[in-house]
Short mmCIF file of C-alpha atoms in Angstrom, two decimals:
data_model
loop_
_atom_site.label_atom_id
_atom_site.label_comp_id
_atom_site.label_asym_id
_atom_site.label_seq_id
_atom_site.Cartn_x
_atom_site.Cartn_y
_atom_site.Cartn_z
CA MET A 25 218.51 180.16 153.20
CA ASP A 26 219.35 183.54 154.66
CA GLY A 27 218.94 184.37 158.32
CA SER A 28 215.73 186.32 157.83
CA ASN A 29 213.92 183.25 156.57
CA HIS A 30 214.89 181.38 159.73
CA SER A 31 213.92 184.13 162.17
CA ARG A 32 211.61 183.11 164.98
CA VAL A 33 207.98 183.81 164.13
CA SER A 34 206.06 186.16 166.42
CA GLU A 35 202.63 184.80 165.53
CA PHE A 36 200.65 182.21 163.57
CA LEU A 37 197.41 182.52 161.65
CA LEU A 38 194.60 180.18 162.77
CA LEU A 39 192.52 179.89 159.61
CA GLY A 40 190.12 177.27 160.97
CA LEU A 41 187.88 175.14 158.78
CA SER A 42 186.91 177.75 156.19
CA GLU A 43 187.88 181.25 155.05
CA SER A 44 184.47 181.92 153.55
CA PRO A 45 182.54 184.64 155.49
CA GLU A 46 179.25 182.79 155.00
CA HIS A 47 180.72 179.53 156.28
CA GLN A 48 182.35 181.33 159.19
CA ARG A 49 179.00 182.73 160.38
CA ILE A 50 177.50 179.25 160.33
CA LEU A 51 180.57 177.80 162.07
CA PHE A 52 180.46 180.51 164.74
CA TRP A 53 176.90 179.68 165.82
CA MET A 54 177.54 175.93 165.55
CA PHE A 55 180.65 176.03 167.73
CA LEU A 56 179.04 178.47 170.17
CA PHE A 57 176.19 176.00 170.64
CA LEU A 58 178.62 173.08 171.04
CA TYR A 59 180.71 175.05 173.54
CA LEU A 60 177.72 176.10 175.65
CA ALA A 61 176.33 172.56 175.58
CA THR A 62 179.73 171.23 176.70
CA VAL A 63 180.06 173.78 179.51
CA VAL A 64 176.49 173.27 180.77
CA GLY A 65 176.69 169.47 180.57
CA ASN A 66 180.01 169.17 182.39
CA VAL A 67 179.17 171.82 184.99
CA LEU A 68 175.93 169.98 185.79
CA ILE A 69 177.86 166.73 186.29
CA ILE A 70 180.29 168.47 188.65
CA LEU A 71 177.47 170.18 190.58
CA ALA A 72 175.47 166.96 190.87
CA ILE A 73 178.41 164.99 192.23
CA GLY A 74 179.74 167.75 194.45
CA SER A 75 176.39 168.56 196.05
CA ASP A 76 175.19 165.02 196.82
CA SER A 77 177.06 163.00 199.45
CA ARG A 78 175.56 159.80 198.02
CA LEU A 79 177.72 160.34 194.94
CA HIS A 80 180.94 160.78 196.89
CA THR A 81 182.25 157.43 195.67
CA PRO A 82 185.37 156.57 193.62
CA MET A 83 183.42 156.16 190.37
CA TYR A 84 181.80 159.60 190.62
CA PHE A 85 184.99 161.18 192.00
CA PHE A 86 186.80 160.27 188.78
CA LEU A 87 183.78 161.21 186.66
CA ALA A 88 183.74 164.71 188.19
CA ASN A 89 187.44 165.08 187.39
CA LEU A 90 186.85 163.86 183.83
CA SER A 91 184.16 166.55 183.45
CA PHE A 92 186.52 169.18 184.83
CA THR A 93 189.21 168.10 182.36
CA ASP A 94 186.78 168.26 179.43
CA LEU A 95 185.60 171.69 180.57
CA PHE A 96 189.18 172.95 180.75
CA PHE A 97 189.97 171.30 177.41
CA VAL A 98 187.27 173.08 175.38
CA THR A 99 187.89 176.41 177.15
CA ASN A 100 191.52 176.19 176.03
CA THR A 101 190.57 176.14 172.34
CA ILE A 102 187.00 177.13 171.47
CA PRO A 103 186.80 180.73 172.84
CA LYS A 104 189.84 181.72 170.76
CA MET A 105 188.32 180.04 167.73
CA LEU A 106 185.02 181.90 168.25
CA MET A 107 186.93 185.19 168.45
CA ASN A 108 188.71 184.37 165.18
CA LEU A 109 185.43 183.56 163.46
CA GLN A 110 184.01 186.95 164.48
CA SER A 111 187.16 188.91 163.69
CA GLN A 112 189.23 189.60 160.60
CA ASN A 113 192.34 189.12 162.72
CA LYS A 114 193.17 185.40 162.80
CA ALA A 115 196.52 185.82 164.53
CA ILE A 116 197.65 183.99 167.64
CA SER A 117 200.96 184.91 169.23
CA TYR A 118 203.85 182.45 169.33
CA ALA A 119 203.61 182.28 173.12
CA GLY A 120 199.82 181.92 172.94
CA CYS A 121 200.14 179.10 170.43
CA LEU A 122 202.62 177.19 172.61
CA THR A 123 200.44 177.75 175.68
CA GLN A 124 197.44 176.37 173.81
CA LEU A 125 199.55 173.43 172.62
CA TYR A 126 200.75 172.68 176.16
CA PHE A 127 197.25 172.53 177.65
CA LEU A 128 195.91 170.64 174.65
CA VAL A 129 198.56 167.91 174.91
CA SER A 130 198.40 167.73 178.71
CA LEU A 131 194.61 167.56 178.91
CA VAL A 132 194.25 164.91 176.19
CA ALA A 133 196.75 162.79 178.13
CA LEU A 134 194.91 163.48 181.39
CA ASP A 135 191.57 162.49 179.84
CA ASN A 136 193.11 159.22 178.73
CA LEU A 137 194.69 158.43 182.12
CA ILE A 138 191.49 159.21 184.02
CA LEU A 139 189.57 156.87 181.71
CA ALA A 140 192.12 154.13 182.52
CA THR A 141 191.69 154.81 186.25
CA MET A 142 187.91 154.56 185.86
CA ALA A 143 188.36 151.19 184.16
CA TYR A 144 190.36 149.99 187.18
CA ASP A 145 187.57 151.23 189.46
CA ARG A 146 185.00 149.20 187.49
CA TYR A 147 187.31 146.16 187.57
CA VAL A 148 187.57 146.27 191.37
CA ALA A 149 183.83 146.92 191.79
CA ILE A 150 182.79 143.92 189.66
CA CYS A 151 185.64 141.44 190.06
CA ARG A 152 186.49 142.15 193.71
CA PRO A 153 183.29 143.59 195.20
CA LEU A 154 184.02 142.47 198.77
CA HIS A 155 187.32 144.38 198.76
CA TYR A 156 186.02 147.46 196.92
CA THR A 157 185.80 149.80 199.93
CA THR A 158 189.35 149.09 201.05
CA ALA A 159 190.85 148.68 197.57
CA MET A 160 189.44 152.01 196.35
CA SER A 161 190.04 154.03 199.50
CA PRO A 162 189.90 157.86 199.33
CA ARG A 163 193.65 157.99 199.83
CA LEU A 164 194.27 155.69 196.85
CA CYS A 165 191.83 157.63 194.66
CA ILE A 166 193.61 160.90 195.39
CA SER A 167 196.99 159.24 194.79
CA LEU A 168 195.84 157.84 191.43
CA LEU A 169 194.47 161.23 190.36
CA THR A 170 197.69 162.96 191.45
CA LEU A 171 199.70 160.48 189.39
CA CYS A 172 197.45 161.15 186.37
CA TRP A 173 198.01 164.90 186.71
CA ALA A 174 201.78 164.52 187.22
CA LEU A 175 202.21 162.33 184.13
CA SER A 176 200.03 164.65 182.04
CA VAL A 177 201.87 167.80 183.10
CA LEU A 178 205.22 166.12 182.37
CA TYR A 179 203.98 164.87 178.98
CA GLY A 180 202.81 168.36 178.02
CA LEU A 181 206.04 170.00 179.20
CA ILE A 182 208.24 167.60 177.24
CA HIS A 183 206.52 168.26 173.93
CA THR A 184 206.09 171.99 174.47
CA LEU A 185 209.76 172.45 175.36
CA LEU A 186 210.78 170.41 172.32
CA MET A 187 208.56 172.64 170.17
CA THR A 188 210.38 175.75 171.44
CA SER A 189 213.56 174.42 169.81
CA MET A 190 211.88 174.39 166.38
CA THR A 191 212.61 177.09 163.83
CA PHE A 192 209.68 178.21 161.67
CA CYS A 193 210.01 179.76 158.24
CA GLY A 194 207.74 180.31 155.28
CA SER A 195 204.02 179.91 155.86
CA ARG A 196 202.53 180.83 159.24
CA LYS A 197 199.07 179.59 158.28
CA ILE A 198 197.47 176.88 160.42
CA HIS A 199 194.45 175.32 158.72
CA TYR A 200 193.17 174.01 162.04
CA ILE A 201 190.96 175.35 164.81
CA PHE A 202 193.88 175.43 167.27
CA CYS A 203 197.64 175.03 167.52
CA GLU A 204 197.96 171.29 166.94
CA MET A 205 201.33 169.57 167.36
CA TYR A 206 201.48 167.75 164.02
CA VAL A 207 200.55 170.89 162.10
CA LEU A 208 203.26 172.92 163.85
CA LEU A 209 205.82 170.22 163.07
CA ARG A 210 204.84 170.45 159.41
CA LEU A 211 205.46 174.20 159.47
CA ALA A 212 208.89 173.82 161.06
CA CYS A 213 211.90 174.16 158.78
CA SER A 214 214.35 172.63 161.27
CA ASN A 215 214.92 168.91 161.83
CA THR A 216 211.93 167.33 163.60
CA GLN A 217 213.39 163.84 164.01
CA ILE A 218 213.86 164.19 167.78
CA ASN A 219 210.29 165.44 168.17
CA HIS A 220 208.92 162.49 166.24
CA THR A 221 211.00 159.97 168.18
CA VAL A 222 209.98 161.40 171.55
CA LEU A 223 206.36 161.69 170.38
CA ILE A 224 206.23 157.99 169.47
CA ALA A 225 208.00 156.88 172.66
CA THR A 226 205.99 158.99 175.11
CA GLY A 227 202.75 158.59 173.16
CA SER A 228 203.07 154.82 173.30
CA PHE A 229 203.48 154.99 177.07
CA ILE A 230 200.77 157.59 177.76
CA PHE A 231 198.14 156.22 175.37
CA LEU A 232 198.84 152.60 174.42
CA THR A 233 199.72 151.43 177.93
CA PRO A 234 196.43 152.71 179.46
CA LEU A 235 194.53 151.34 176.45
CA GLY A 236 196.06 147.90 177.00
CA PHE A 237 195.23 148.18 180.69
CA MET A 238 191.61 149.05 179.88
CA VAL A 239 191.31 146.14 177.45
CA MET A 240 192.64 143.69 180.05
CA SER A 241 190.36 145.16 182.73
CA TYR A 242 187.31 144.61 180.55
CA VAL A 243 188.38 141.08 179.66
CA TRP A 244 188.30 140.26 183.38
CA ILE A 245 185.07 142.24 183.85
CA VAL A 246 183.29 140.35 181.05
CA ARG A 247 184.47 137.03 182.47
CA ALA A 248 183.17 138.01 185.91
CA ILE A 249 179.81 139.16 184.51
CA PHE A 250 179.25 135.87 182.67
CA GLN A 251 179.77 134.01 185.95
CA ILE A 252 176.90 135.92 187.60
CA PRO A 253 173.90 133.56 187.69
CA SER A 254 171.11 136.15 187.72
CA ALA A 255 170.23 137.83 184.41
CA SER A 256 169.15 141.02 186.18
CA SER A 257 172.43 141.15 188.10
CA LYS A 258 174.35 140.66 184.85
CA TYR A 259 172.49 143.56 183.27
CA LYS A 260 173.09 145.79 186.29
CA ALA A 261 176.81 144.96 186.33
CA PHE A 262 177.19 145.61 182.61
CA SER A 263 175.17 148.84 182.73
CA THR A 264 177.68 150.33 185.17
CA CYS A 265 180.39 149.82 182.52
CA ALA A 266 178.42 150.68 179.37
CA SER A 267 178.84 154.46 179.70
CA HIS A 268 182.57 154.15 180.30
CA LEU A 269 182.96 151.83 177.31
CA ALA A 270 181.06 154.28 175.10
CA VAL A 271 183.27 157.20 176.16
CA VAL A 272 186.48 155.19 175.70
CA SER A 273 185.35 154.10 172.23
CA LEU A 274 184.50 157.68 171.26
CA PHE A 275 187.79 159.02 172.67
CA TYR A 276 190.09 156.50 171.00
CA GLY A 277 188.01 156.32 167.82
CA THR A 278 188.32 160.06 167.18
CA LEU A 279 192.01 160.14 168.13
CA CYS A 280 192.75 157.31 165.69
CA MET A 281 190.96 159.20 162.91
CA VAL A 282 193.50 162.01 163.30
CA TYR A 283 196.78 160.45 164.40
CA LEU A 284 196.98 156.96 162.91
CA LYS A 285 198.35 158.24 159.64
CA PRO A 286 201.68 159.63 158.36
CA LEU A 287 202.39 163.25 159.16
CA ASP A 288 202.81 164.25 155.51
CA THR A 289 199.29 163.03 154.62
CA TYR A 290 197.51 165.55 156.86
CA SER A 291 194.72 167.35 154.99
CA MET A 292 191.60 169.47 155.55
CA GLN A 293 189.62 166.31 156.29
CA ASP A 294 191.77 165.91 159.39
CA SER A 295 190.54 169.31 160.60
CA VAL A 296 187.02 167.90 160.63
CA ALA A 297 188.22 164.79 162.45
CA THR A 298 189.98 167.05 164.95
CA VAL A 299 186.67 168.74 165.72
CA MET A 300 185.32 165.33 166.69
CA TYR A 301 187.81 164.69 169.48
CA ALA A 302 188.39 168.33 170.46
CA VAL A 303 184.77 169.51 170.57
CA VAL A 304 182.22 166.72 170.11
CA THR A 305 183.76 164.19 172.52
CA PRO A 306 183.89 166.57 175.53
CA MET A 307 180.29 167.56 174.76
CA MET A 308 179.06 163.97 174.52
CA ASN A 309 180.75 162.66 177.68
CA PRO A 310 178.31 164.18 180.24
CA PHE A 311 175.30 163.13 178.16
CA ILE A 312 176.60 159.57 177.81
CA TYR A 313 177.21 159.27 181.55
CA SER A 314 173.95 160.89 182.63
CA LEU A 315 171.52 159.61 179.98
CA ARG A 316 170.31 156.57 181.95
CA ASN A 317 171.99 157.32 185.28
CA LYS A 318 169.32 157.62 187.96
CA ASP A 319 171.88 158.71 190.56
CA ILE A 320 172.86 161.75 188.47
CA HIS A 321 169.21 162.53 187.69
CA GLY A 322 168.31 162.35 191.38
CA ALA A 323 171.27 164.49 192.45
CA LEU A 324 170.41 167.19 189.90
CA GLY A 325 166.76 167.11 190.96
CA ARG A 326 167.70 167.56 194.60
CA PHE A 327 170.18 170.32 193.68
CA PHE A 328 167.62 172.38 191.76
CA LEU A 329 164.34 171.38 193.44
CA GLY A 330 165.48 170.74 196.99
CA LYS A 331 165.68 167.70 199.24
CA SER A 332 162.01 166.86 198.74
CA PHE A 333 162.75 165.71 195.19
CA ARG A 334 162.56 161.93 194.73
CA GLY A 335 164.94 160.84 191.95
#
């Protein structure tokens, strides 16, 4: 090919889920509702935990950070998508696309690592209750969170820097709601072998290692719960883990729908699956954690109604 075909692109076109004006109007209001619900839900979780000293515990410390991550995650993608749905201009600059990719990759990894840390917290609380206060000290919690952030930032930097070495030619159209890594690799006309190798190696470490850790944690948790003689105590112990299990299942279930398939088989159906983990999961997390959580209900009641509220 000649040099002009290999010139660096200045922008991409985010076409989203549909190019039909009627569909785009429906999608705009749907995603606006999902975005507002996600923002409100996660902000309420953060406010409840931050304003009530009774919730200043390791479990709620990590939950507040999970809500912050989800809030950051959807704000990285949905506002731009809403602008595209309302505008005839679907363009996103090359730099903007890589910035979106960096935060997307980093925040997905951070979500995953925080979920693994929360599993460890539940393991210590149920399997080693007498040592919980010392084992999950504030210093350790901050150190674990710092490690999660450091690994996530490094993971995002690696893949974003590798993407900058790609040459794009031909189509600039992205049939997704954001700049997704696999879609960009499909658009690249240079060799992507290094990207794929690094993606598999780092992805296995960032995602499969925490998943294995969570599985092992819950094996020990289930064994410990079955050794509890009281049925009510068993239920209470399991209920503290049920929300976390639901969120982990939703997170990994939606990721598997998108990424456990060969790159060359990506289709429009994967765009819908992407919406599940990029939009629906962050929206569902606060509702899953607060649905039957009396501590969160009480903290929100006291925040809005004052200290006289009895939650």
